[in-house]
């Protein structure tokens, strides 16, 4: 009661209280020196999480806005792109490219699986004239809870000139991305996922190769013009009015990251994933993603035969105050998704598994109460020091 | 991590976010019209929870300050009082009376049990000259998790002129108290318990009989002078500077109470108690209090033979982010206490029991993981509509 929810979504995530407090700082002039200090500080902090020396621009938008920026800044109508889709957000990235007139060679992988790099290898090998201007890929497919191997993809690209444009909206800050070391040209992410701040800002990193492509891009852009954003950033400003509370919140979230260290954050996220999967599997539930490609941000679980996923989520929300995500598009009402990224801890997962047991039992699925919790507890107890 | 704790204390309790936000309202002049509106509104709201038409005064103090006010306003040096103690806070009430020169006839009941009303009956019957000016009683003994029967006590008092002075610091707003119907003269409570606001204010109700005693009291008082508080309240003020944030927070908490209704609150508190006890008992743990007198605010549990209660609380806090209370005075290191009042819900208890299982197992106590959780789940599932 009283606003109390276990918000187990793959974004927005719960926000740490000290970040919430930082959202309430007095507003400042976005053309003044305080803002210059702020934008420079948070840009440096975001680069730390990206592990990059590339430019990173912060936009007042959702993650989708960042994806649109990734397309319109580096591509033009008529450009051929290889779009690798493993789910609803991979589809969206391809759709945006199509919307701007790109010739999209889209490869769909079964939902719940990762990109098969051999397929990409064959595609690139067949592209003898090096016509692909870009490869579009989802780092973490929020719709299915599957994580793609960005390092492997970059290796397979080799010296093919195609840019790698990455939607890492729900990946960055959750699972390690070595932007520079892996040679990833453009990576998009958003505030309300691994960064644990409320929605409202997106981040886009741009490699020197991508900037070269920017010079050639003829796609129409004004709001999403990253060249303009870069010029303004050089004087400590943004081209349009920035979402200031998210930036003061981000400053605080980045302090948290630095205090804990990114290695800790990544280890904790894998820990939360493993607790979730162990608990759900012990109830006899089937995971959509194989362990080998399972996301550290979100776990998609098949609803048991004969039970609607929506009924599970409704009961979880109404009776147990646990908010889960549903399935999207062709997975609608077939899966439910447990988010475990951001400001979530082991006991939140334990409570979620406990609520899931009660929910399933009440919906007629045979559950031994406590069995999922026990499996989750065993994972919790097996790794120490992660809170 | 990041400030995230399961604060399972018998106060301070977790505070609902909307109450936390209300603490941050701009400060106002405590001698102006806005404060008059505020103090009148919250005083009415507190009376609603007290179920009283008596005066209720709000003091900038802890609960102990309210207890001291209950003594110094209605008693004098040399007054004989009957102090009924079932634990550390009963002892404290008696000590305050002694400090101000009262002749305290103290009756101690075994810690973990309630006041035996037959003993009180005999005491009053033996007081043929009606020398007792007051009976001091603890409603809910925070130190042991035992609740006394205030209605029964009042009935036993009958027409004996002794005032009943009640320490309900951790009881009011958690368990029903019918101040007027039960003829309770003075009841003290504090903010950080059932009212779910941060510590800083105490409330004292005063019956007409108690005001008559006030007129005769010669105990020294300035800060605690309730007559002065009443006079100031009549003009919408307080004699000393009030703790304004707690009052704006209280206004919001009282809105929550009215929205849910007190019947709901009381039912929910009993539900949380029963979930806690079922979970702990299923692990073979012994409760300090019998079910019949068990508090809806806090449950005291004996540490198993050979395990220090402090080791349990340390592990719970350090590894599971669950904050429990320890034993006080003679129960130190022998019991641990799980608070379940205020802004706490069923899944918080479930997570706490889950963490307790892991903690005990790691400390060498034989635990079947999930067994306590299962018993807690069965209670949760048996009563619907309480969130």
CSV table of N, CA and C in Angstrom, one decimal, chain A residues 242-334:
chain,number,residue,atom,x,y,z
A,242,UNK,N,18.0,21.2,-22.2
A,242,UNK,CA,18.2,19.9,-21.6
A,242,UNK,C,17.3,19.5,-20.5
A,243,UNK,N,17.1,18.2,-20.2
A,243,UNK,CA,16.3,17.8,-19.1
A,243,UNK,C,17.1,17.8,-17.9
A,244,UNK,N,17.1,19.0,-17.2
A,244,UNK,CA,18.0,19.3,-16.1
A,244,UNK,C,17.9,18.3,-14.9
A,245,UNK,N,16.7,18.0,-14.5
A,245,UNK,CA,16.7,17.1,-13.3
A,245,UNK,C,17.3,15.7,-13.6
A,246,UNK,N,17.1,15.2,-14.8
A,246,UNK,CA,17.8,13.9,-15.1
A,246,UNK,C,19.3,14.1,-15.0
A,247,UNK,N,19.8,15.3,-15.4
A,247,UNK,CA,21.3,15.4,-15.4
A,247,UNK,C,21.8,15.6,-14.0
A,248,UNK,N,21.1,16.2,-13.1
A,248,UNK,CA,21.6,16.3,-11.7
A,248,UNK,C,21.4,14.9,-11.0
A,249,UNK,N,20.3,14.2,-11.4
A,249,UNK,CA,20.2,12.8,-10.9
A,249,UNK,C,21.3,11.9,-11.5
A,250,UNK,N,21.6,12.1,-12.7
A,250,UNK,CA,22.7,11.3,-13.4
A,250,UNK,C,24.0,11.6,-12.6
A,251,UNK,N,24.3,12.8,-12.3
A,251,UNK,CA,25.5,13.1,-11.6
A,251,UNK,C,25.6,12.3,-10.3
A,252,UNK,N,24.5,12.2,-9.6
A,252,UNK,CA,24.5,11.4,-8.4
A,252,UNK,C,24.7,9.9,-8.7
A,253,UNK,N,24.0,9.4,-9.7
A,253,UNK,CA,24.1,8.0,-10.1
A,253,UNK,C,25.5,7.6,-10.5
A,254,UNK,N,26.1,8.5,-11.2
A,254,UNK,CA,27.5,8.3,-11.6
A,254,UNK,C,28.5,8.2,-10.4
A,255,UNK,N,28.2,9.0,-9.4
A,255,UNK,CA,28.9,9.0,-8.1
A,255,UNK,C,28.8,7.6,-7.5
A,256,UNK,N,27.6,7.1,-7.5
A,256,UNK,CA,27.4,5.7,-7.0
A,256,UNK,C,28.2,4.7,-7.8
A,257,UNK,N,28.2,4.8,-9.1
A,257,UNK,CA,29.0,3.9,-9.9
A,257,UNK,C,30.4,3.9,-9.6
A,258,UNK,N,30.9,5.1,-9.4
A,258,UNK,CA,32.4,5.3,-9.1
A,258,UNK,C,32.7,4.7,-7.7
A,259,UNK,N,31.7,5.0,-6.8
A,259,UNK,CA,31.9,4.5,-5.4
A,259,UNK,C,32.0,2.9,-5.4
A,260,UNK,N,31.1,2.3,-6.1
A,260,UNK,CA,31.1,0.8,-6.1
A,260,UNK,C,32.1,0.2,-7.1
A,261,UNK,N,32.4,0.9,-8.2
A,261,UNK,CA,33.2,0.4,-9.3
A,261,UNK,C,32.4,-0.4,-10.2
A,262,UNK,N,32.7,-0.3,-11.5
A,262,UNK,CA,31.9,-1.0,-12.5
A,262,UNK,C,32.0,-2.5,-12.4
A,263,UNK,N,33.1,-3.0,-12.0
A,263,UNK,CA,33.3,-4.5,-11.8
A,263,UNK,C,32.2,-5.0,-10.9
A,264,UNK,N,32.1,-4.3,-9.8
A,264,UNK,CA,31.1,-4.7,-8.8
A,264,UNK,C,29.7,-4.7,-9.4
A,265,UNK,N,29.3,-3.6,-10.1
A,265,UNK,CA,28.0,-3.5,-10.7
A,265,UNK,C,27.7,-4.6,-11.7
A,266,UNK,N,28.7,-4.9,-12.5
A,266,UNK,CA,28.5,-6.0,-13.5
A,266,UNK,C,28.3,-7.4,-12.8
A,267,UNK,N,29.2,-7.6,-11.8
A,267,UNK,CA,29.1,-8.9,-11.0
A,267,UNK,C,27.7,-9.0,-10.3
A,268,UNK,N,27.3,-7.9,-9.8
A,268,UNK,CA,26.0,-7.9,-9.1
A,268,UNK,C,24.9,-8.2,-10.0
A,269,UNK,N,24.9,-7.6,-11.2
A,269,UNK,CA,23.9,-7.8,-12.2
A,269,UNK,C,23.8,-9.3,-12.6
A,270,UNK,N,24.9,-9.9,-12.8
A,270,UNK,CA,24.9,-11.4,-13.1
A,270,UNK,C,24.4,-12.2,-12.0
A,271,UNK,N,24.7,-11.8,-10.8
A,271,UNK,CA,24.3,-12.4,-9.6
A,271,UNK,C,22.7,-12.4,-9.5
A,272,UNK,N,22.2,-11.2,-9.8
A,272,UNK,CA,20.7,-11.0,-9.7
A,272,UNK,C,20.0,-11.9,-10.8
A,273,UNK,N,20.7,-11.9,-12.0
A,273,UNK,CA,20.2,-12.8,-13.0
A,273,UNK,C,20.1,-14.2,-12.6
A,274,UNK,N,21.2,-14.7,-12.0
A,274,UNK,CA,21.3,-16.1,-11.7
A,274,UNK,C,20.4,-16.5,-10.6
A,275,UNK,N,20.1,-15.5,-9.6
A,275,UNK,CA,19.2,-15.8,-8.6
A,275,UNK,C,17.8,-15.9,-9.2
A,276,UNK,N,17.5,-15.0,-10.1
A,276,UNK,CA,16.1,-15.1,-10.8
A,276,UNK,C,15.9,-16.3,-11.5
A,277,UNK,N,16.9,-16.7,-12.3
A,277,UNK,CA,16.7,-17.9,-13.2
A,277,UNK,C,16.7,-19.2,-12.3
A,278,UNK,N,17.5,-19.2,-11.3
A,278,UNK,CA,17.5,-20.4,-10.4
A,278,UNK,C,16.1,-20.6,-9.8
A,279,UNK,N,15.6,-19.5,-9.3
A,279,UNK,CA,14.3,-19.5,-8.6
A,279,UNK,C,13.2,-19.9,-9.5
A,280,UNK,N,13.1,-19.3,-10.7
A,280,UNK,CA,12.1,-19.6,-11.7
A,280,UNK,C,12.2,-21.0,-12.2
A,281,UNK,N,13.4,-21.5,-12.5
A,281,UNK,CA,13.6,-22.8,-13.0
A,281,UNK,C,13.2,-23.9,-12.0
A,282,UNK,N,13.4,-23.6,-10.7
A,282,UNK,CA,13.1,-24.6,-9.7
A,282,UNK,C,11.6,-24.8,-9.6
A,283,UNK,N,10.8,-23.8,-10.2
A,283,UNK,CA,9.3,-24.0,-10.2
A,283,UNK,C,8.9,-24.7,-11.5
A,284,UNK,N,9.9,-25.2,-12.2
A,284,UNK,CA,9.6,-25.9,-13.5
A,284,UNK,C,9.3,-25.0,-14.6
A,285,UNK,N,9.5,-23.7,-14.5
A,285,UNK,CA,9.3,-22.8,-15.6
A,285,UNK,C,10.4,-22.8,-16.6
A,286,UNK,N,10.0,-22.6,-17.8
A,286,UNK,CA,11.0,-22.5,-18.9
A,286,UNK,C,11.4,-21.1,-19.2
A,287,UNK,N,12.7,-20.9,-19.4
A,287,UNK,CA,13.2,-19.6,-19.7
A,287,UNK,C,13.2,-19.4,-21.2
A,288,UNK,N,12.9,-18.2,-21.7
A,288,UNK,CA,12.9,-18.0,-23.1
A,288,UNK,C,14.3,-18.1,-23.7
A,289,UNK,N,15.3,-17.5,-22.9
A,289,UNK,CA,16.7,-17.5,-23.4
A,289,UNK,C,17.5,-18.6,-22.8
A,290,UNK,N,18.4,-19.1,-23.6
A,290,UNK,CA,19.3,-20.1,-23.0
A,290,UNK,C,20.3,-19.4,-22.0
A,291,UNK,N,20.8,-20.2,-21.1
A,291,UNK,CA,21.7,-19.6,-20.1
A,291,UNK,C,22.9,-18.9,-20.8
A,292,UNK,N,23.4,-19.4,-21.8
A,292,UNK,CA,24.6,-18.9,-22.4
A,292,UNK,C,24.4,-17.5,-23.0
A,293,UNK,N,23.2,-17.1,-23.3
A,293,UNK,CA,23.0,-15.8,-23.9
A,293,UNK,C,22.0,-14.9,-23.0
A,294,UNK,N,21.8,-15.4,-21.8
A,294,UNK,CA,20.8,-14.7,-20.9
A,294,UNK,C,21.3,-13.4,-20.5
A,295,UNK,N,20.4,-12.4,-20.6
A,295,UNK,CA,20.6,-11.0,-20.2
A,295,UNK,C,20.8,-10.9,-18.7
A,296,UNK,N,21.7,-10.0,-18.3
A,296,UNK,CA,21.8,-9.6,-16.9
A,296,UNK,C,20.8,-8.5,-16.4
A,297,UNK,N,20.0,-8.1,-17.4
A,297,UNK,CA,19.1,-7.0,-17.1
A,297,UNK,C,17.6,-7.5,-16.9
A,298,UNK,N,17.2,-8.5,-17.7
A,298,UNK,CA,15.9,-8.9,-17.6
A,298,UNK,C,15.8,-10.4,-18.0
A,299,UNK,N,14.9,-11.1,-17.3
A,299,UNK,CA,14.7,-12.5,-17.6
A,299,UNK,C,13.3,-12.8,-18.1
A,300,UNK,N,13.2,-13.3,-19.3
A,300,UNK,CA,11.8,-13.6,-19.9
A,300,UNK,C,11.5,-15.1,-19.6
A,301,UNK,N,10.3,-15.3,-19.1
A,301,UNK,CA,9.9,-16.6,-18.6
A,301,UNK,C,8.6,-17.0,-19.4
A,302,UNK,N,8.6,-18.2,-19.9
A,302,UNK,CA,7.3,-18.7,-20.5
A,302,UNK,C,6.3,-18.9,-19.4
A,303,UNK,N,5.1,-18.4,-19.7
A,303,UNK,CA,4.0,-18.8,-18.8
A,303,UNK,C,3.7,-20.3,-19.0
A,304,UNK,N,3.3,-21.0,-17.9
A,304,UNK,CA,3.1,-22.4,-18.0
A,304,UNK,C,1.9,-22.7,-19.0
A,305,UNK,N,1.9,-23.8,-19.6
A,305,UNK,CA,0.8,-24.3,-20.4
A,305,UNK,C,-0.5,-24.0,-19.8
A,306,UNK,N,-1.4,-23.4,-20.5
A,306,UNK,CA,-2.8,-23.2,-20.0
A,306,UNK,C,-2.9,-22.0,-19.1
A,307,UNK,N,-1.9,-21.3,-18.8
A,307,UNK,CA,-2.0,-20.1,-17.9
A,307,UNK,C,-1.6,-18.8,-18.8
A,308,UNK,N,-2.4,-17.8,-18.8
A,308,UNK,CA,-2.0,-16.6,-19.5
A,308,UNK,C,-1.0,-15.8,-18.7
A,309,UNK,N,0.0,-15.3,-19.5
A,309,UNK,CA,1.0,-14.5,-18.8
A,309,UNK,C,0.4,-13.3,-18.2
A,310,UNK,N,-0.6,-12.7,-18.9
A,310,UNK,CA,-1.3,-11.5,-18.4
A,310,UNK,C,-1.9,-11.8,-17.0
A,311,UNK,N,-2.5,-13.0,-16.8
A,311,UNK,CA,-3.1,-13.3,-15.6
A,311,UNK,C,-2.0,-13.4,-14.4
A,312,UNK,N,-0.9,-13.9,-14.8
A,312,UNK,CA,0.2,-13.9,-13.8
A,312,UNK,C,0.6,-12.5,-13.4
A,313,UNK,N,0.8,-11.6,-14.4
A,313,UNK,CA,1.3,-10.2,-14.1
A,313,UNK,C,0.2,-9.5,-13.3
A,314,UNK,N,-1.1,-9.7,-13.7
A,314,UNK,CA,-2.2,-9.0,-13.0
A,314,UNK,C,-2.2,-9.4,-11.5
A,315,UNK,N,-2.1,-10.7,-11.2
A,315,UNK,CA,-2.1,-11.1,-9.8
A,315,UNK,C,-0.9,-10.7,-9.1
A,316,UNK,N,0.2,-10.7,-9.7
A,316,UNK,CA,1.5,-10.3,-9.1
A,316,UNK,C,1.3,-8.8,-8.7
A,317,UNK,N,0.7,-8.0,-9.6
A,317,UNK,CA,0.6,-6.6,-9.3
A,317,UNK,C,-0.4,-6.3,-8.3
A,318,UNK,N,-1.6,-6.9,-8.5
A,318,UNK,CA,-2.7,-6.5,-7.6
A,318,UNK,C,-2.6,-7.1,-6.2
A,319,UNK,N,-2.1,-8.3,-6.1
A,319,UNK,CA,-2.1,-9.0,-4.8
A,319,UNK,C,-0.8,-8.9,-4.1
A,320,UNK,N,0.3,-8.8,-4.9
A,320,UNK,CA,1.6,-8.8,-4.3
A,320,UNK,C,2.4,-7.5,-4.5
A,321,UNK,N,1.9,-6.6,-5.2
A,321,UNK,CA,2.6,-5.3,-5.5
A,321,UNK,C,3.9,-5.5,-6.2
A,322,UNK,N,4.0,-6.6,-7.0
A,322,UNK,CA,5.2,-6.8,-7.8
A,322,UNK,C,4.8,-6.5,-9.2
A,323,UNK,N,5.6,-5.6,-9.8
A,323,UNK,CA,5.3,-5.1,-11.2
A,323,UNK,C,6.2,-5.8,-12.1
A,324,UNK,N,5.7,-6.7,-13.0
A,324,UNK,CA,6.5,-7.4,-14.0
A,324,UNK,C,6.1,-6.8,-15.4
A,325,UNK,N,7.0,-7.1,-16.4
A,325,UNK,CA,6.6,-6.7,-17.7
A,325,UNK,C,6.0,-7.9,-18.4
A,326,UNK,N,5.3,-7.6,-19.5
A,326,UNK,CA,4.7,-8.7,-20.3
A,326,UNK,C,5.4,-9.0,-21.5
A,327,UNK,N,4.9,-9.8,-22.3
A,327,UNK,CA,5.5,-10.1,-23.6
A,327,UNK,C,5.1,-9.1,-24.7
A,328,UNK,N,5.9,-8.9,-25.7
A,328,UNK,CA,5.6,-7.9,-26.7
A,328,UNK,C,5.4,-8.6,-28.0
A,329,UNK,N,4.6,-8.0,-28.9
A,329,UNK,CA,4.3,-8.5,-30.2
A,329,UNK,C,3.9,-10.0,-30.2
A,330,UNK,N,4.7,-10.9,-30.8
A,330,UNK,CA,4.3,-12.3,-30.9
A,330,UNK,C,4.4,-13.0,-29.6
A,331,UNK,N,5.1,-12.4,-28.6
A,331,UNK,CA,5.2,-13.1,-27.3
A,331,UNK,C,4.1,-12.6,-26.3
A,332,UNK,N,3.3,-11.7,-26.8
A,332,UNK,CA,2.3,-11.1,-25.9
A,332,UNK,C,1.4,-12.2,-25.3
A,333,UNK,N,1.3,-12.1,-24.0
A,333,UNK,CA,0.5,-13.1,-23.2
A,333,UNK,C,1.1,-14.5,-23.1
A,334,UNK,N,2.3,-14.6,-23.7
A,334,UNK,CA,3.0,-15.9,-23.6
A,334,UNK,C,4.1,-16.0,-22.6
